[in-house]
CSV table of C-alpha atoms and ligand atoms in Angstrom, one decimal:
chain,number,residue,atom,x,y,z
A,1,UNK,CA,5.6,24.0,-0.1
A,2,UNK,CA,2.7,25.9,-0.9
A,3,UNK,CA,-1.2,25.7,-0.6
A,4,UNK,CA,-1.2,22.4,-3.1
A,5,UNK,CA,1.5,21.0,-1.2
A,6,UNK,CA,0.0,17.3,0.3
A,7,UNK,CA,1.4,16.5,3.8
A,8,UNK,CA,2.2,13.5,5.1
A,9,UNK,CA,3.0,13.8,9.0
A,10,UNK,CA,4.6,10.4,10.6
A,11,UNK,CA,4.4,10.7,14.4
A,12,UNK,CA,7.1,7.6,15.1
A,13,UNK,CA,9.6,6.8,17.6
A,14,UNK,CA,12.2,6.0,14.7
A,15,UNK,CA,12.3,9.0,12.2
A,16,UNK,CA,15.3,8.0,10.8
A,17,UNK,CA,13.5,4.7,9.3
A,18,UNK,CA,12.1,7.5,6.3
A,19,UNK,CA,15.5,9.0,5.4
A,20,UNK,CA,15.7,6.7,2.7
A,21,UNK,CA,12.2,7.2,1.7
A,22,UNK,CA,12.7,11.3,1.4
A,23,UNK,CA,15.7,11.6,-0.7
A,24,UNK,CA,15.1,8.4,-3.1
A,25,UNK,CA,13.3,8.2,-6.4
A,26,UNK,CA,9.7,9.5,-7.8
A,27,UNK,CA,9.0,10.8,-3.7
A,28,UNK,CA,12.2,12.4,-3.6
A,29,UNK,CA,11.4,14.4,-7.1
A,30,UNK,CA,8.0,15.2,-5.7
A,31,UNK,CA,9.4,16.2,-2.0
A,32,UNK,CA,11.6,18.5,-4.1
A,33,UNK,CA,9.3,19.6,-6.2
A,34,UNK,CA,6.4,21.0,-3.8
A,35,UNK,CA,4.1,18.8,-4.9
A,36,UNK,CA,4.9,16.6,-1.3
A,37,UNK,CA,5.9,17.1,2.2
A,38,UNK,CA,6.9,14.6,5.1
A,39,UNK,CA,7.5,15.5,8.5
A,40,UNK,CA,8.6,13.1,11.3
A,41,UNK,CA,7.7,13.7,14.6
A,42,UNK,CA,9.3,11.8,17.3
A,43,UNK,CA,6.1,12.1,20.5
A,44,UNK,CA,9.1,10.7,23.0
A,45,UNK,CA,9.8,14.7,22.8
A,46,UNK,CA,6.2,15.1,24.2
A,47,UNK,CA,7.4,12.9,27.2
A,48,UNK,CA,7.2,14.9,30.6
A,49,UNK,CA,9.6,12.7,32.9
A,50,UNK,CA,13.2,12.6,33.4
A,51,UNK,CA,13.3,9.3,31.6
A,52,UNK,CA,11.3,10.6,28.9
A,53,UNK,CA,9.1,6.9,29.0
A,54,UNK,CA,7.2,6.3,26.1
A,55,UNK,CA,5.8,2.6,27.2
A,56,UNK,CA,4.5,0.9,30.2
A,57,UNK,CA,3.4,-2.4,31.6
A,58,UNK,CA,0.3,-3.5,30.5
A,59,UNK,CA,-2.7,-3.5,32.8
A,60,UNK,CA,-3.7,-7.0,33.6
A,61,UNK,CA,-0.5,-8.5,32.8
A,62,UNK,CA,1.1,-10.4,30.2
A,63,UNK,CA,4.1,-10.1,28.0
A,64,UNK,CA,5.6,-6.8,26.2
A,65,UNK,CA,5.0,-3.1,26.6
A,66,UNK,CA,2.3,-0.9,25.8
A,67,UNK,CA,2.8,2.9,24.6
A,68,UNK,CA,1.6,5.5,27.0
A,69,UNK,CA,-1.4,7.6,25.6
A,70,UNK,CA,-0.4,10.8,27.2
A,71,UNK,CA,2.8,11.3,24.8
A,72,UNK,CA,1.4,10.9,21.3
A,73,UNK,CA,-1.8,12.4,22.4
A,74,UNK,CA,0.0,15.7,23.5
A,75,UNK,CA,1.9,15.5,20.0
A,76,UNK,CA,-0.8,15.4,18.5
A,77,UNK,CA,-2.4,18.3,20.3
A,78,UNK,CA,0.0,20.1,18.9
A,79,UNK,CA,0.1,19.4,15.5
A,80,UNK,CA,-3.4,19.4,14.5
A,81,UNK,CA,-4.3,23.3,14.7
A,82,UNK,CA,-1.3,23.3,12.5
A,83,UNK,CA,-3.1,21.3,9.8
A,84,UNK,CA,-6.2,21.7,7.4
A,85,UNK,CA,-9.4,20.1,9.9
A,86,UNK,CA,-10.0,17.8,7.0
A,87,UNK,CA,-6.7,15.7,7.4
A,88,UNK,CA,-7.7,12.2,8.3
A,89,UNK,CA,-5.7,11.1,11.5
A,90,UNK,CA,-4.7,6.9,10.9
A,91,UNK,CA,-3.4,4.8,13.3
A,92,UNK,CA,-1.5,2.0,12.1
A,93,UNK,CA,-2.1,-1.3,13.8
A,94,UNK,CA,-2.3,-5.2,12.9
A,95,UNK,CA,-6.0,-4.9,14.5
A,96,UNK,CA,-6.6,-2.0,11.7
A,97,UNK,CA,-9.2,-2.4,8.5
A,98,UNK,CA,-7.5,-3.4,5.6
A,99,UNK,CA,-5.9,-0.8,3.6
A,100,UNK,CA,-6.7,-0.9,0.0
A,101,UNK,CA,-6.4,1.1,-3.3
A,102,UNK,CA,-10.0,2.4,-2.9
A,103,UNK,CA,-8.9,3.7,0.7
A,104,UNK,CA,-5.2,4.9,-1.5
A,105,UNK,CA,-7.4,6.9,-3.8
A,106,UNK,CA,-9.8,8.2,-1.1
A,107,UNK,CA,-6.8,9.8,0.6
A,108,UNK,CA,-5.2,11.2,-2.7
A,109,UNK,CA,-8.0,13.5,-2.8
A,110,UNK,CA,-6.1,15.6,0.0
A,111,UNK,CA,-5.4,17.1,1.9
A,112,UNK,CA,-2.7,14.7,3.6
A,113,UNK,CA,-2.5,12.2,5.6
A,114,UNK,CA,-1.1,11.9,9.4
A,115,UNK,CA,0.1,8.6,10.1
A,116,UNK,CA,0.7,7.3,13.8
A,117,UNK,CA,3.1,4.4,14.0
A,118,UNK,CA,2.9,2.1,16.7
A,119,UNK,CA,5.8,-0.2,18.6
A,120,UNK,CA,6.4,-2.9,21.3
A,121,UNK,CA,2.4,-4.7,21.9
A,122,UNK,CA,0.8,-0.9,20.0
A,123,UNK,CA,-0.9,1.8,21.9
A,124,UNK,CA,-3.0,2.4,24.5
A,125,UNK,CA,-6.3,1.3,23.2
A,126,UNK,CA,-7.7,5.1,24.5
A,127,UNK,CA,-5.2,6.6,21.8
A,128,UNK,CA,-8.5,5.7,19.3
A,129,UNK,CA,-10.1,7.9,20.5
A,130,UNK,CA,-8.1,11.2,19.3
A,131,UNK,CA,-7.1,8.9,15.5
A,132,UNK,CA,-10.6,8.8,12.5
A,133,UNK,CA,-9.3,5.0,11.0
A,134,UNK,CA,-7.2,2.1,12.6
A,135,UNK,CA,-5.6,0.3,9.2
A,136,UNK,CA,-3.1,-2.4,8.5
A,137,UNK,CA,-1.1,-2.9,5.7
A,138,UNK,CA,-1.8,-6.7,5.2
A,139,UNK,CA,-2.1,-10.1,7.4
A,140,UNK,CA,1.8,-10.4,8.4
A,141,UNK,CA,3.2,-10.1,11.7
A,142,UNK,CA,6.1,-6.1,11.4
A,143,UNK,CA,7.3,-4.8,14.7
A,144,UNK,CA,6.2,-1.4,14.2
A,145,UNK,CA,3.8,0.7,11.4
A,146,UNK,CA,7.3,2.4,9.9
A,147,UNK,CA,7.0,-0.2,7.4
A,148,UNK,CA,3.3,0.0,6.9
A,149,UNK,CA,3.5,3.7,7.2
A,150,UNK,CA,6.0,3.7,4.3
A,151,UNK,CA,4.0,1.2,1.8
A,152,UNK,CA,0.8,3.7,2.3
A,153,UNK,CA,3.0,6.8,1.5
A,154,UNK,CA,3.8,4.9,-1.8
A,155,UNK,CA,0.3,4.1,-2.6
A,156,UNK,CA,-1.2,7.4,-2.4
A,157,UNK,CA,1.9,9.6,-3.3
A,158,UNK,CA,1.9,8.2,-6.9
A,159,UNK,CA,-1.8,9.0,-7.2
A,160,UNK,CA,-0.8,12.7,-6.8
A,161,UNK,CA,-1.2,15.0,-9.5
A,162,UNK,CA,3.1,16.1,-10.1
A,163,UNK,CA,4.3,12.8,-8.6
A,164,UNK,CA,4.4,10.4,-11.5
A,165,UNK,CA,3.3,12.3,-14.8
A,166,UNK,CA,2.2,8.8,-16.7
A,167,UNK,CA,-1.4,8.5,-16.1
A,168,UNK,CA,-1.6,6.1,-18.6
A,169,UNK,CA,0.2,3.1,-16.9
A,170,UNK,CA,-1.5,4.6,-13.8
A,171,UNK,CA,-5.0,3.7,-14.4
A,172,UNK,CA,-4.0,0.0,-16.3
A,173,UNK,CA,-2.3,-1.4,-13.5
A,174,UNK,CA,-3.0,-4.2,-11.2
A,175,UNK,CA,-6.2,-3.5,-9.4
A,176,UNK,CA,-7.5,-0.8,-10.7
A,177,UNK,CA,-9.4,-2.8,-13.5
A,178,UNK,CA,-9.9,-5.4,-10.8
A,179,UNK,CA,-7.9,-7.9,-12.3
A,180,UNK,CA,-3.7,-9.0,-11.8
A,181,UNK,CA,-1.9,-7.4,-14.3
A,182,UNK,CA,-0.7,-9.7,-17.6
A,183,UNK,CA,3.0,-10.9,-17.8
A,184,UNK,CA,5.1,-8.8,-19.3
A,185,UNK,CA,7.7,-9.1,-22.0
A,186,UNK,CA,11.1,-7.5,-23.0
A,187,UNK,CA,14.3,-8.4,-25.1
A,188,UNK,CA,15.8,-10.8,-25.3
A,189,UNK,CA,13.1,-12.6,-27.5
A,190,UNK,CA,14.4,-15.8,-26.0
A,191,UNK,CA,15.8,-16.1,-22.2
A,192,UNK,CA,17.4,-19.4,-21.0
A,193,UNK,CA,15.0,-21.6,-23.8
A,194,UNK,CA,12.1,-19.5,-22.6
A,195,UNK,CA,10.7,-17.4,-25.8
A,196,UNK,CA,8.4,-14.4,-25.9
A,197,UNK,CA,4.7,-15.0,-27.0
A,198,UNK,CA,4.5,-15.0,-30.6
A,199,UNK,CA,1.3,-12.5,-30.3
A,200,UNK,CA,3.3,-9.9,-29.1
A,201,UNK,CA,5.5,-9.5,-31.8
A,202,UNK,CA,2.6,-9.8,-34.2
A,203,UNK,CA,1.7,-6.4,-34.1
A,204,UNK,CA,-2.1,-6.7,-34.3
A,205,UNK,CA,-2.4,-4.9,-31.5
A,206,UNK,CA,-6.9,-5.6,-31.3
A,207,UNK,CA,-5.1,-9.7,-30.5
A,208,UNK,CA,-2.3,-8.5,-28.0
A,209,UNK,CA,-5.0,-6.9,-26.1
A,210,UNK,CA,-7.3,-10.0,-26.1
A,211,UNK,CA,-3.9,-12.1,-25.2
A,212,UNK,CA,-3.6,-9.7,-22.3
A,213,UNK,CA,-7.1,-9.3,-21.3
A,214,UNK,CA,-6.9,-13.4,-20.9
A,215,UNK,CA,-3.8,-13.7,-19.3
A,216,UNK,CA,-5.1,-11.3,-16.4
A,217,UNK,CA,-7.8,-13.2,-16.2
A,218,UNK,CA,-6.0,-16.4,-16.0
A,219,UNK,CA,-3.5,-15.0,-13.4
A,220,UNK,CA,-6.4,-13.8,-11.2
A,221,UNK,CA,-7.7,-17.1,-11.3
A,222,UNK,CA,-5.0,-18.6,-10.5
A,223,UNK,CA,-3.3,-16.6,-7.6
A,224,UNK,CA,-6.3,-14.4,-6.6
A,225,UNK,CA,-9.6,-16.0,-7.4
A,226,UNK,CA,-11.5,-13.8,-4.7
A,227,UNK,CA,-11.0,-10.8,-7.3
A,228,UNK,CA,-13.4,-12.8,-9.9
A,229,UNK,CA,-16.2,-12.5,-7.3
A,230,UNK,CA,-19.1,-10.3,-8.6
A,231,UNK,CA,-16.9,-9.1,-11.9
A,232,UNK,CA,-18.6,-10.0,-15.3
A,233,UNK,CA,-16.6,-11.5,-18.0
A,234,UNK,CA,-17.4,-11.5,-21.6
A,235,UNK,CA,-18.9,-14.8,-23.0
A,236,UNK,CA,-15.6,-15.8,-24.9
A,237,UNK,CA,-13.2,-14.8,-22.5
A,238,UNK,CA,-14.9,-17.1,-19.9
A,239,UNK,CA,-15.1,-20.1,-22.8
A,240,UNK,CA,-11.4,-19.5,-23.1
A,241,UNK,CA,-10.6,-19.2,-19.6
A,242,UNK,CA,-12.7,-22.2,-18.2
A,243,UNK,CA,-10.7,-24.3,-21.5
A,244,UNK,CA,-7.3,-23.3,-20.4
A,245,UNK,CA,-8.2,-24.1,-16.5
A,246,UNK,CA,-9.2,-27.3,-17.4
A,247,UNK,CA,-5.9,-28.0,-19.1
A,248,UNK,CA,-3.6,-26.8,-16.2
A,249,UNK,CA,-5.8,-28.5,-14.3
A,250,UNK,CA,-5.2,-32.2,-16.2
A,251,UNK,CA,-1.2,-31.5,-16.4
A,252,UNK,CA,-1.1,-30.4,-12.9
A,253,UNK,CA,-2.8,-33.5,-11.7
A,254,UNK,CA,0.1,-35.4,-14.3
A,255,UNK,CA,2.7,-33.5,-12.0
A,256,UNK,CA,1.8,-34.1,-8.5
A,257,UNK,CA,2.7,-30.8,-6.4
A,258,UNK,CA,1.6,-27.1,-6.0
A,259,UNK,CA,2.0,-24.6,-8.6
A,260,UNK,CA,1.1,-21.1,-8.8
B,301,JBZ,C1,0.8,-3.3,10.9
B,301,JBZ,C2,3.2,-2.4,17.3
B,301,JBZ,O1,3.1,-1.7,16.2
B,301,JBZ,C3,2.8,-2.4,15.1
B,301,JBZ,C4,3.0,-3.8,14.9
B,301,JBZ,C5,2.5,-4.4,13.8
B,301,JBZ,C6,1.9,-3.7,12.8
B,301,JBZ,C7,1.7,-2.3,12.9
B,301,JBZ,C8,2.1,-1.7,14.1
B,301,JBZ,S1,0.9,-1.7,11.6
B,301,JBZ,N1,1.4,-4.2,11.6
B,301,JBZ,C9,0.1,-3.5,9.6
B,301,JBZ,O2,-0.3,-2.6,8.9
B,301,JBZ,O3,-0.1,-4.7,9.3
C-alpha cells in the first residue's frame, strides 16, 4: 500500500464471496504488488440490536425483505473520513444506470472505488441518498451486487497502470474501437474439418488487418448492430460488408432457423 495504491472497498454482507477474487490471477499480482487494495466490510457489524438485523419488512407490503438504512449508512460513516473525498460511492442495483467501459475508464482515473452490494428486494431507497451513482451490471435477474461488484472490479483493475503491463492488446480489444473484436485463430491450422483463414498465414499483414477490420464489422452487425449506430465506415468496407450480408442473408433464408 502506498499513496498510488487504488482502493476498492466492498461493503457486503458476504465477504467471503471475494476470496477467490484476491488471491487469483492478474488481481492477485496487483493486490500483491501495491498497485491494488480490497477491503470487505461486512455493515451487519454496524448493527445495534441483539439480533444484529440487517433487513426488514417492507412498508406497504409485498413479498421479500428490504435492508435497513441505518446499518450501511453507519458503515459508511465510518469509512469515508478514512478515504480520499474524491472516491465515488456506487450502489449496486438492477434499477442502477448501465455500467459501461466509458464509466470503467472514468473510474480508473482513481482514486478507488467503494462499492455497496445489495441483497434480498436491495436497500432502503433513502440509502441514495449517502451513495454519488446507482449502476447495474447488465439486464439479468443476480441475487445480490457480489457478482456485479466483482465484474466492475475486473473492468477497471486491468485499466490500472501495474495491473496488466500489455497496453497493446488493452486499447484493441472489444469496445474500445467500438466494434466486437475479429475471430481469432491458433494451431492447429485445421480443427475437426474446420481450417484457419488462408489470409492469416499469408503474412501480408496491410490484408490481415483489412480481413480483421471486416470481420469486426461483420460480427457487430451480426450480434450487436446497435454499435454501428453513428460510427462511420470507410466506403469499401461498407461495399464489402453490405455484399457479404446479403449472402448470409440468401443462405440463411435456404436454412430456415436462427443463427448468430
Ligand atoms: C445487479 C438485491 O441486490 C441486488 C440484486 C440484483 C442485482 C444487484 C443487487 S446489482 N443486479 C446488476 O448490476 O445488474
Amino acid at each position: 500500500m502506498n499513496e498510488n495504491t487504488y482502493t476498492f472497498d466492498l461493503l457486503t454482507l458476504f465477504p467471503a464471496l471475494f476470496d477467490g477474487l484476491r488471491s487469483e490471477s492478474l488481481l492477485g499480482k496487483a493486490l500483491q504488488s501495491g498497485a491494488l487494495d480490497l477491503q470487505t466490510h461486512n455493515w451487519r457489524q454496524w448493527t445495534t440490536d441483539r439480533h444484529n438485523t440487517v433487513d426488514d419488512l417492507p412498508f406497504g407490503g409485498g413479498p421479500g425483505m428490504v435492508l435497513k438504512p441505518d446499518p450501511i449508512v453507519a458503515c459508511l460513516r465510518e469509512l469515508r473520513p478514512q478515504r480520499d473525498p474524491r472516491t465515488p460511492v456506487v450502489l449496486l442495483s438492477p434499477a442502477g444506470r448501465l455500467f459501461r467501459q466509458d464509466l470503467a475508464e472514468q473510474w480508473a482515473q482513481g482514486p478507488g472505488l467503494i462499492l455497496l452490494c445489495g441483497r434480498y428486494e436491495g436497500f432502503d431507497a433513502r440509502v441514495e441518498q449517502h451513495v454519488d451513482q446507482v449502476v447495474s451490471i447488465g439486464d439479468y435477474v443476480l441475487n445480490g451486487g457480489e457478482v456485479a461488484a466483482m465484474a466492475i472490479i475486473e473492468a477497471v483493475a486491468r485499466l490500472l497502470p501495474g495491473v496488466i503491463g500489455n497496453s497493446a492488446s488493452l486499447t484493441e480489444e472489444s469496445h474500445s474501437s467500438g466494434l466486437l473484436e475479429h475471430p481469432h485463430y491458433t494451431r492447429p491450422r485445421e480443427f475437426e474439418g474446420a481450417a484457419v483463414p488462408e489470409v492469416l498465414l499469408s503474412g501480408n499483414h496491410a490484408e490481415i488487418d483489412r480481413w480483421r477490420r471486416r470481420q469486426s464489422l461483420l460480427r457487430t452487425k451480426l450480434r450487436r448492430p446497435e454499435l454501428l449506430q453513428g460510427l462511420t465506415i470507410d466506403k469499401k468496407d461498407r461495399a464489402w460488408l453490405d455484399a457479404e450480408w446479403a449472402q448470409l442473408q440468401t443462405a440463411a433464408a435456404g436454412q430456415g432457423g436462427d443463427r448468430d
